[in-house]
mmCIF file of N, CA and C in Angstrom:
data_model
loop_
_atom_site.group_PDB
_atom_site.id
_atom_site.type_symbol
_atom_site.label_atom_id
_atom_site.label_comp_id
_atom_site.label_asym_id
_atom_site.label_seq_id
_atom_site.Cartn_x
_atom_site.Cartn_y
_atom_site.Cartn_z
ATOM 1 N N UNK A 1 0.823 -1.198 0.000
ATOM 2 C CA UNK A 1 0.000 0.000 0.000
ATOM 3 C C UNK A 1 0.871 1.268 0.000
ATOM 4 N N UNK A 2 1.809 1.119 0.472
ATOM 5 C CA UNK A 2 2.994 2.421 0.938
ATOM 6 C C UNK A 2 3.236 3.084 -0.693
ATOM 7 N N UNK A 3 3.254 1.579 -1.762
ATOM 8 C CA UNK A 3 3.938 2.088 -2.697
ATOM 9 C C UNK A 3 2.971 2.859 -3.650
ATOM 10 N N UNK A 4 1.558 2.801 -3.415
ATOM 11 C CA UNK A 4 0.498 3.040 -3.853
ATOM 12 C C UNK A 4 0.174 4.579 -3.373
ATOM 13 N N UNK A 5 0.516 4.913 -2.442
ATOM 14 C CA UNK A 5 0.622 6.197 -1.988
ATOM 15 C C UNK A 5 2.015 7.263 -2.659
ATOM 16 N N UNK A 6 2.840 6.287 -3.030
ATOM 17 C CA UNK A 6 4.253 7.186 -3.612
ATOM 18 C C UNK A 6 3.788 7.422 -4.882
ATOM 19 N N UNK A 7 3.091 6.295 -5.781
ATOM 20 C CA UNK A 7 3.054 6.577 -7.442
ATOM 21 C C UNK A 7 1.678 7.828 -6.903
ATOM 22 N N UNK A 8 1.122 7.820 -5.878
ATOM 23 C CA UNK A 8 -0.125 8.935 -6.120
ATOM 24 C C UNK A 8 0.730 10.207 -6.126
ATOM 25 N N UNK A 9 1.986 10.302 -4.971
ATOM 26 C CA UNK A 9 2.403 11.668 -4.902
ATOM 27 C C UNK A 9 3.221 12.264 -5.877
ATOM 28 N N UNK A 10 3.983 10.969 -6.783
ATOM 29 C CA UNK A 10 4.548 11.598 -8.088
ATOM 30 C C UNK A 10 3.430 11.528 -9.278
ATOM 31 N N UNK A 11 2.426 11.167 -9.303
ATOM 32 C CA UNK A 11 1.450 11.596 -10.041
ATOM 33 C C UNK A 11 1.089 13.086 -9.865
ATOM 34 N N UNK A 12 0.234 13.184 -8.712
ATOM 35 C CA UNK A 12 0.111 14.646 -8.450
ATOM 36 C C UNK A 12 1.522 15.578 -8.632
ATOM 37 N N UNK A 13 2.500 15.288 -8.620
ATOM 38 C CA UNK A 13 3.524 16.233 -8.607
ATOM 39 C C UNK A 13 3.742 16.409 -10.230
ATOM 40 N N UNK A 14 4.090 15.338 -11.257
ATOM 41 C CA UNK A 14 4.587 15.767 -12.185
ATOM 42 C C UNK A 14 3.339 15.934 -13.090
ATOM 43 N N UNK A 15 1.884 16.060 -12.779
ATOM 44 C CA UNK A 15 0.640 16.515 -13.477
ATOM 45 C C UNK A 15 0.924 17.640 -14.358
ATOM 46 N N UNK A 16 1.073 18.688 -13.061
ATOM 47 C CA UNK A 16 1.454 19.996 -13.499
ATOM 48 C C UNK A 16 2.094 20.609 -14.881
ATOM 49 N N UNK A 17 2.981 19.503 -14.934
ATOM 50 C CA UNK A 17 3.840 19.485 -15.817
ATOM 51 C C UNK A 17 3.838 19.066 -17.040
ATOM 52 N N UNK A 18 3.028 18.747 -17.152
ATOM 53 C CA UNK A 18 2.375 17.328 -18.309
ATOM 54 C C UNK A 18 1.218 17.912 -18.953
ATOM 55 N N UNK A 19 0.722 18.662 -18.097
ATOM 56 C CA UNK A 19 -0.780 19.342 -18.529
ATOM 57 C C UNK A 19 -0.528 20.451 -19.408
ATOM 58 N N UNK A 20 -0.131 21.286 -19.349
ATOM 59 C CA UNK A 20 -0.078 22.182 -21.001
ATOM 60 C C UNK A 20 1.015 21.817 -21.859
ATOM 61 N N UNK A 21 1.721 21.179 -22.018
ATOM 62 C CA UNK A 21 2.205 20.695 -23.409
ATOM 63 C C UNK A 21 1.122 19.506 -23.900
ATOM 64 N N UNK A 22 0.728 18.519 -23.236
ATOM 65 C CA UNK A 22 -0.402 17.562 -23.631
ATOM 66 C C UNK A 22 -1.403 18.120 -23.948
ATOM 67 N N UNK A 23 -1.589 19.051 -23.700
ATOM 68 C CA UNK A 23 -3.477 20.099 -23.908
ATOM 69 C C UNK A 23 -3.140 20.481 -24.782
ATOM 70 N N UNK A 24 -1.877 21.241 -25.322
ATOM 71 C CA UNK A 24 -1.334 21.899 -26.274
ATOM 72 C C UNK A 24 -1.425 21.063 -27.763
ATOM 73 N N UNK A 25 -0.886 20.119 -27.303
ATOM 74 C CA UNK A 25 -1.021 18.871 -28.166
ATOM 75 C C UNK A 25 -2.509 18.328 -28.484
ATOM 76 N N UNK A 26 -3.331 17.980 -27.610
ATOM 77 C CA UNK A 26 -4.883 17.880 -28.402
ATOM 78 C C UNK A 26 -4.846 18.842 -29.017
ATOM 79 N N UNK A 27 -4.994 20.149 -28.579
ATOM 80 C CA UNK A 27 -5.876 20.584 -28.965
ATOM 81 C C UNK A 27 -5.331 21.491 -30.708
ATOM 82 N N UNK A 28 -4.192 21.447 -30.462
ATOM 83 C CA UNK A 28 -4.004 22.113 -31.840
ATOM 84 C C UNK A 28 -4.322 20.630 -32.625
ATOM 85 N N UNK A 29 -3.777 19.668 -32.274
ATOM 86 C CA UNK A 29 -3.689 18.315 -33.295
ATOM 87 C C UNK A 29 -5.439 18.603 -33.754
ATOM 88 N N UNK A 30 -6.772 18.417 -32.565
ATOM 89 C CA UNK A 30 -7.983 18.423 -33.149
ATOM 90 C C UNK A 30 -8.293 19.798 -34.069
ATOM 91 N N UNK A 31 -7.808 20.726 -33.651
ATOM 92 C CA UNK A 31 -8.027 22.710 -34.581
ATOM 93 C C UNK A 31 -7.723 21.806 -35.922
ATOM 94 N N UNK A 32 -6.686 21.555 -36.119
ATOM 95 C CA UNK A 32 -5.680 20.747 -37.536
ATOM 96 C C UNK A 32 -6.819 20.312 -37.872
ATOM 97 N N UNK A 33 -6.877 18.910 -37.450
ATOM 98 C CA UNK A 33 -8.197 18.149 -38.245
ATOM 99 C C UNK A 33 -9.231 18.740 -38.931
ATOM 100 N N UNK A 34 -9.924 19.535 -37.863
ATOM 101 C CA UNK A 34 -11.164 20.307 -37.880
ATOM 102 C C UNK A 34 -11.042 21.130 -39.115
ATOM 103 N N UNK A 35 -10.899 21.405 -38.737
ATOM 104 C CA UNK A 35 -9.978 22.868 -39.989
ATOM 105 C C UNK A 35 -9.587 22.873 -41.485
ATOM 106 N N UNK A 36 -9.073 21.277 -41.187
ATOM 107 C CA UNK A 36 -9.084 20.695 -42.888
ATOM 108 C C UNK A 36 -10.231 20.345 -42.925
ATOM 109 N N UNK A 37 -11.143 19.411 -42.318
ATOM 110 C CA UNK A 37 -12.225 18.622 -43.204
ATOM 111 C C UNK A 37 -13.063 19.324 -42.634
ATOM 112 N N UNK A 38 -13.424 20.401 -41.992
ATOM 113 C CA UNK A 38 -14.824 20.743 -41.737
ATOM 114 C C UNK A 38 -14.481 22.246 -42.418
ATOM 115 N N UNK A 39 -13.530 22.932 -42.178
ATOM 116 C CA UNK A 39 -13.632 24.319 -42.056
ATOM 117 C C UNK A 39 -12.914 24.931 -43.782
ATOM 118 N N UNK A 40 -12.346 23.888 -44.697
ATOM 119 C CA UNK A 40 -12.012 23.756 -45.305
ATOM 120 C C UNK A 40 -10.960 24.263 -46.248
ATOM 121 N N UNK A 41 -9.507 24.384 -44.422
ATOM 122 C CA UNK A 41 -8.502 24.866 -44.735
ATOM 123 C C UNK A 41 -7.471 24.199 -45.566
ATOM 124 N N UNK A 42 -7.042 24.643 -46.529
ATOM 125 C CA UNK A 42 -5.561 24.396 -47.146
ATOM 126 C C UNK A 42 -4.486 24.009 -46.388
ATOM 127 N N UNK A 43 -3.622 22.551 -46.776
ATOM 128 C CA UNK A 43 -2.649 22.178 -45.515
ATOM 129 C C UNK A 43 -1.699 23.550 -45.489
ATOM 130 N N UNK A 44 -1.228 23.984 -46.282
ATOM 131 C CA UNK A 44 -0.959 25.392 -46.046
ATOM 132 C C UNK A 44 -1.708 26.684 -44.734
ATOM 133 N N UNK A 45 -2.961 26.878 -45.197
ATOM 134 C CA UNK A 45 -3.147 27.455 -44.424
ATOM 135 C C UNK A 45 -3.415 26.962 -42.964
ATOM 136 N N UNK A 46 -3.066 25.965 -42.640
ATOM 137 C CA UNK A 46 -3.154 24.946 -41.121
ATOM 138 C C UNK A 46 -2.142 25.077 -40.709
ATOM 139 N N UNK A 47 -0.861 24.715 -41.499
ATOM 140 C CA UNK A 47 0.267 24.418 -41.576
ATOM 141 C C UNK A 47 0.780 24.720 -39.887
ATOM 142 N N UNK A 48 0.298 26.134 -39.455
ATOM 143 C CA UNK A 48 0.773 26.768 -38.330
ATOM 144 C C UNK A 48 0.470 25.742 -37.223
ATOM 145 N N UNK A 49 -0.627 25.139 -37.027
ATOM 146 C CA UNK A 49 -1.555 24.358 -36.298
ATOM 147 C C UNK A 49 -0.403 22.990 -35.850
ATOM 148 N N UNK A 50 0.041 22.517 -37.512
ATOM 149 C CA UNK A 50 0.369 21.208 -37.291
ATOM 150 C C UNK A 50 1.882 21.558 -36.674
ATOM 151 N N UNK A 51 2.665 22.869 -37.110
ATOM 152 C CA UNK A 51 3.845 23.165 -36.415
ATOM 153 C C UNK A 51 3.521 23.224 -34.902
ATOM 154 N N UNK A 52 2.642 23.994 -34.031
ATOM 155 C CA UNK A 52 2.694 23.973 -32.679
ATOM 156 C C UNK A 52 1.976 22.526 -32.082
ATOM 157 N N UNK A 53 1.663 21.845 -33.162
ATOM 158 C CA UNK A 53 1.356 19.976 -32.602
ATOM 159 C C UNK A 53 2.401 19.570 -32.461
ATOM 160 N N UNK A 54 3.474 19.492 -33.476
ATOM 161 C CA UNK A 54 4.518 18.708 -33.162
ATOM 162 C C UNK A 54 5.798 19.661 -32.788
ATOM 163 N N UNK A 55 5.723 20.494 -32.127
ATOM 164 C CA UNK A 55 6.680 21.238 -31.474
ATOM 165 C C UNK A 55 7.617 22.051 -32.776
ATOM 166 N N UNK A 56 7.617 22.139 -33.842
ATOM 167 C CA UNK A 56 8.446 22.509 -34.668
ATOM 168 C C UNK A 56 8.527 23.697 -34.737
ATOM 169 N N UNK A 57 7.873 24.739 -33.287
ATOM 170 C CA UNK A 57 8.809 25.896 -33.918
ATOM 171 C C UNK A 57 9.557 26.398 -32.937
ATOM 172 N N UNK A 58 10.105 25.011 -32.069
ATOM 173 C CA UNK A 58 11.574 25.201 -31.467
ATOM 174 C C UNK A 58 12.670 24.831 -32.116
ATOM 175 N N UNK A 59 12.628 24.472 -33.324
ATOM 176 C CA UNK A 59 13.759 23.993 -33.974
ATOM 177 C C UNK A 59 13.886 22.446 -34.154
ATOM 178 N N UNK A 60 15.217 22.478 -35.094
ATOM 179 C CA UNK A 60 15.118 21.205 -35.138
ATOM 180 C C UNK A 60 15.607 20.277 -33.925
ATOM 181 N N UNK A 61 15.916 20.546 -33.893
ATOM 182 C CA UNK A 61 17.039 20.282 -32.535
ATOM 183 C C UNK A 61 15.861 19.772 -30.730
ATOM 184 N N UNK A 62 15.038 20.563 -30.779
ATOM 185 C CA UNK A 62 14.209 20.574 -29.699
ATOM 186 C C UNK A 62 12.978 20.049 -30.098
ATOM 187 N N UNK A 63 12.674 19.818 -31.323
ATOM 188 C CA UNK A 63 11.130 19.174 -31.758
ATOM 189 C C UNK A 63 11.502 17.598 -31.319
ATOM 190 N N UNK A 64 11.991 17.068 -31.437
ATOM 191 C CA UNK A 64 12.143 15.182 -30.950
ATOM 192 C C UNK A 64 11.866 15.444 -29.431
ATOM 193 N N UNK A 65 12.862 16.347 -28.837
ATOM 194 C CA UNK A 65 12.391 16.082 -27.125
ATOM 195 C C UNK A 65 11.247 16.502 -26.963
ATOM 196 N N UNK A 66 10.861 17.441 -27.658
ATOM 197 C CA UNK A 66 9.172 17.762 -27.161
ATOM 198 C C UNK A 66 8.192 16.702 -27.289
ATOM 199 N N UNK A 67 8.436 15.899 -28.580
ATOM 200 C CA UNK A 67 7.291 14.948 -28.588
ATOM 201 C C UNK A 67 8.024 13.784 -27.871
ATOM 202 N N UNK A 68 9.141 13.532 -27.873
ATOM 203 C CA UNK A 68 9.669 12.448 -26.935
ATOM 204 C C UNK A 68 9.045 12.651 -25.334
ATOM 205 N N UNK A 69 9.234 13.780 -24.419
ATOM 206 C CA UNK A 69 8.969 13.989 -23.267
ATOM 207 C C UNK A 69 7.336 13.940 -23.254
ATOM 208 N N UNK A 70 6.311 14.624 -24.624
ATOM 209 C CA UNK A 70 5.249 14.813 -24.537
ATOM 210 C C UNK A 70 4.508 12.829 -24.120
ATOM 211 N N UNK A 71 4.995 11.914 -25.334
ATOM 212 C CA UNK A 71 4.853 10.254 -24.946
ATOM 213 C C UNK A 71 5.392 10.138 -23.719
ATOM 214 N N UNK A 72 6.765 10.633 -23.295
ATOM 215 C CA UNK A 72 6.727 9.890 -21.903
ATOM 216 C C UNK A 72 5.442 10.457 -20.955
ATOM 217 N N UNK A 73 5.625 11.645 -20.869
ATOM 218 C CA UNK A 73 4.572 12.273 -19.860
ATOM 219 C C UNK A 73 3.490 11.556 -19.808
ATOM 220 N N UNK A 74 2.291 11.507 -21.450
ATOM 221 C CA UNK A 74 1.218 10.324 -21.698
ATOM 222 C C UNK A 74 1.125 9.301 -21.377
ATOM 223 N N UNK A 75 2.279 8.509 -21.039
ATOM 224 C CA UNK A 75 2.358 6.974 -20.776
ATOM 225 C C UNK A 75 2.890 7.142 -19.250
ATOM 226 N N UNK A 76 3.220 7.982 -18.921
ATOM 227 C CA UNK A 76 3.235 7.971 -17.334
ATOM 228 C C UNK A 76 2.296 8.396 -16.358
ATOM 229 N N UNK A 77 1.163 9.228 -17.111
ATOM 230 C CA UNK A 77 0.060 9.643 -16.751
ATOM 231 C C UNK A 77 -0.978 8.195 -16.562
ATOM 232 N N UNK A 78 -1.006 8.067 -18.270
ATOM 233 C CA UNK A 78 -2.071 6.916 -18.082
ATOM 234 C C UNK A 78 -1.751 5.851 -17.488
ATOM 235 N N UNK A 79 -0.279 5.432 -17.229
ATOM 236 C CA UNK A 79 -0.362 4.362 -16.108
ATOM 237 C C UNK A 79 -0.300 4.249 -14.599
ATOM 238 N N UNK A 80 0.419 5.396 -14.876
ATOM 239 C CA UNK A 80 -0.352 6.106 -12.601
ATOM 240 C C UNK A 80 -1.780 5.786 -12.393
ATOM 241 N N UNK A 81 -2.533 6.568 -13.069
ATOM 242 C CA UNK A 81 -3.632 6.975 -13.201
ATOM 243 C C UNK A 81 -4.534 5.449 -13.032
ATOM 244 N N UNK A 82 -4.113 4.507 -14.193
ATOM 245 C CA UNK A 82 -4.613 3.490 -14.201
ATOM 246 C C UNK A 82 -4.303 2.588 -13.159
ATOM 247 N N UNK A 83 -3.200 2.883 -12.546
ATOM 248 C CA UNK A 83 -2.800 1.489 -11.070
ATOM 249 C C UNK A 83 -3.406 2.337 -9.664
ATOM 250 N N UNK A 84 -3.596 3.938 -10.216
ATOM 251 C CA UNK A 84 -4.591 4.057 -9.344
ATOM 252 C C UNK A 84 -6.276 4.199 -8.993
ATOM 253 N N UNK A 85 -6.442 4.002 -10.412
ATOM 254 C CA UNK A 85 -8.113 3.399 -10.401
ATOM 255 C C UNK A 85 -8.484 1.809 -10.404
ATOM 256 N N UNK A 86 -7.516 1.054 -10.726
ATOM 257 C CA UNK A 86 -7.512 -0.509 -10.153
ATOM 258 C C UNK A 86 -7.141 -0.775 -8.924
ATOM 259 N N UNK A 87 -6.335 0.321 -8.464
ATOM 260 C CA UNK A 87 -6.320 -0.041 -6.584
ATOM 261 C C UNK A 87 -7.555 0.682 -6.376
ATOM 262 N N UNK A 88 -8.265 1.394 -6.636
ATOM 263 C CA UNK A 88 -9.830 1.755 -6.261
ATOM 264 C C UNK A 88 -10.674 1.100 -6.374
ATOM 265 N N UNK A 89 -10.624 0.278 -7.738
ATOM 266 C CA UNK A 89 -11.807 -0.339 -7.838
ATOM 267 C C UNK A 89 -11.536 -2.016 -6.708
ATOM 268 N N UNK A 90 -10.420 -2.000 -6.900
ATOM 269 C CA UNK A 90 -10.328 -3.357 -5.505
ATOM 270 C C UNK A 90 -9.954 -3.008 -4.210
ATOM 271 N N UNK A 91 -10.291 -1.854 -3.834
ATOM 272 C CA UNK A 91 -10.086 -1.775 -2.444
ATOM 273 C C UNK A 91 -11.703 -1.395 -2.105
ATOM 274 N N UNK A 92 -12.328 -0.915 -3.234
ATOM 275 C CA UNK A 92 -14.151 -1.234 -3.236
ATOM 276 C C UNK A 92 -14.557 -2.356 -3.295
ATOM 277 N N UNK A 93 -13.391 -2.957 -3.849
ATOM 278 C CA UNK A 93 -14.518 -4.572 -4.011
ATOM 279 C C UNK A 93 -14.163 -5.577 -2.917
ATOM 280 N N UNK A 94 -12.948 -5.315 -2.250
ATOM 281 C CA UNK A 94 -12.709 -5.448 -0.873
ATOM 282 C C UNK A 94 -13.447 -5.544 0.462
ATOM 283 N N UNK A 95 -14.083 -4.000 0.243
ATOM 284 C CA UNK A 95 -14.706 -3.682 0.852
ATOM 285 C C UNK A 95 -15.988 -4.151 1.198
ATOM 286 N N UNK A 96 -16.438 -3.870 0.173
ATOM 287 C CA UNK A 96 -18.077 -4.857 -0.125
ATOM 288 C C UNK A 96 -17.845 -6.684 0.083
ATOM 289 N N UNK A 97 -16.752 -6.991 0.151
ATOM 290 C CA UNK A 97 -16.783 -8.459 -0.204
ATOM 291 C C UNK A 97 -16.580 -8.390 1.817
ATOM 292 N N UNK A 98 -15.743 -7.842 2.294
ATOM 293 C CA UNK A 98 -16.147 -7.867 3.927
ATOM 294 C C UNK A 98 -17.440 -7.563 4.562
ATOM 295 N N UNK A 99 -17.915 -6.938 3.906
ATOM 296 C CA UNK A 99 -19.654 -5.793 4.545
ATOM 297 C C UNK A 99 -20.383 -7.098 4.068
ATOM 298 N N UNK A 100 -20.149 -8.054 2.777
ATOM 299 C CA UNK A 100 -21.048 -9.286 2.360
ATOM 300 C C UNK A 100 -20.989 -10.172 3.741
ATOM 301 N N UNK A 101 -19.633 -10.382 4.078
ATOM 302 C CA UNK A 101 -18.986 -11.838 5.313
ATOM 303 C C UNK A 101 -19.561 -11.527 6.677
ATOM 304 N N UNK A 102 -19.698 -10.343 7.050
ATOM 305 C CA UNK A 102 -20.220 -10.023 8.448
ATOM 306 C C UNK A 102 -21.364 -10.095 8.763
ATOM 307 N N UNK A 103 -22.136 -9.402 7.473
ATOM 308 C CA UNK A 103 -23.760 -8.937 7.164
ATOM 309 C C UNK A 103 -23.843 -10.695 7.464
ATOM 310 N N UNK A 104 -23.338 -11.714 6.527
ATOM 311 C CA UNK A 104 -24.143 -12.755 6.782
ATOM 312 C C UNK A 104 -23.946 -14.165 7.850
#
């Protein structure tokens, strides 16, 4: 359980951090989409969209770590996140499975 409490506090800690380059990342990636097939921009005129998706207007040099750090961040999110909603959902089902043994 101890260790279940540490992945919560480096979850909450490196959130912060993770949250506007990842937001940054939807949300220009969906503008992009949108924009071509609904709004019926020219990849040209998007073009700007798909540069601040994939970090390219730090250079060349700094666009790999951006989307490199952006996947780690994603895959460290969703698996905190996920070992801490499966320790939820079985420390509920725990729970109920004792409240079943006593009750009867």
């Amino acid at each position: 359980m101890r260790w279940m409490a540490q992945i919560r506090r480096w979850h909450r800690w490196i959130a912060p951090f993770v949250l506007l380059p990842l937001l940054t990342s939807v949300l220009s990636g969906l503008t992009y989409r949108l924009a071509r097939d609904w709004g019926g921009l020219s990849r040209d005129q998007a073009h700007w969209l798909m540069s601040l998706h994939e970090g390219e207007w730090l250079g060349p040099e700094l666009e790999p770590v951006v989307v490199l750090l952006n996947a780690l961040g994603l895959i460290w999110m969703l698996a905190t996140g996920g070992a801490m909603l499966i320790q939820s959902w079985t420390s509920a089902f725990k729970k109920r499975s004792n409240e079943g043994e006593s009750a009867g």
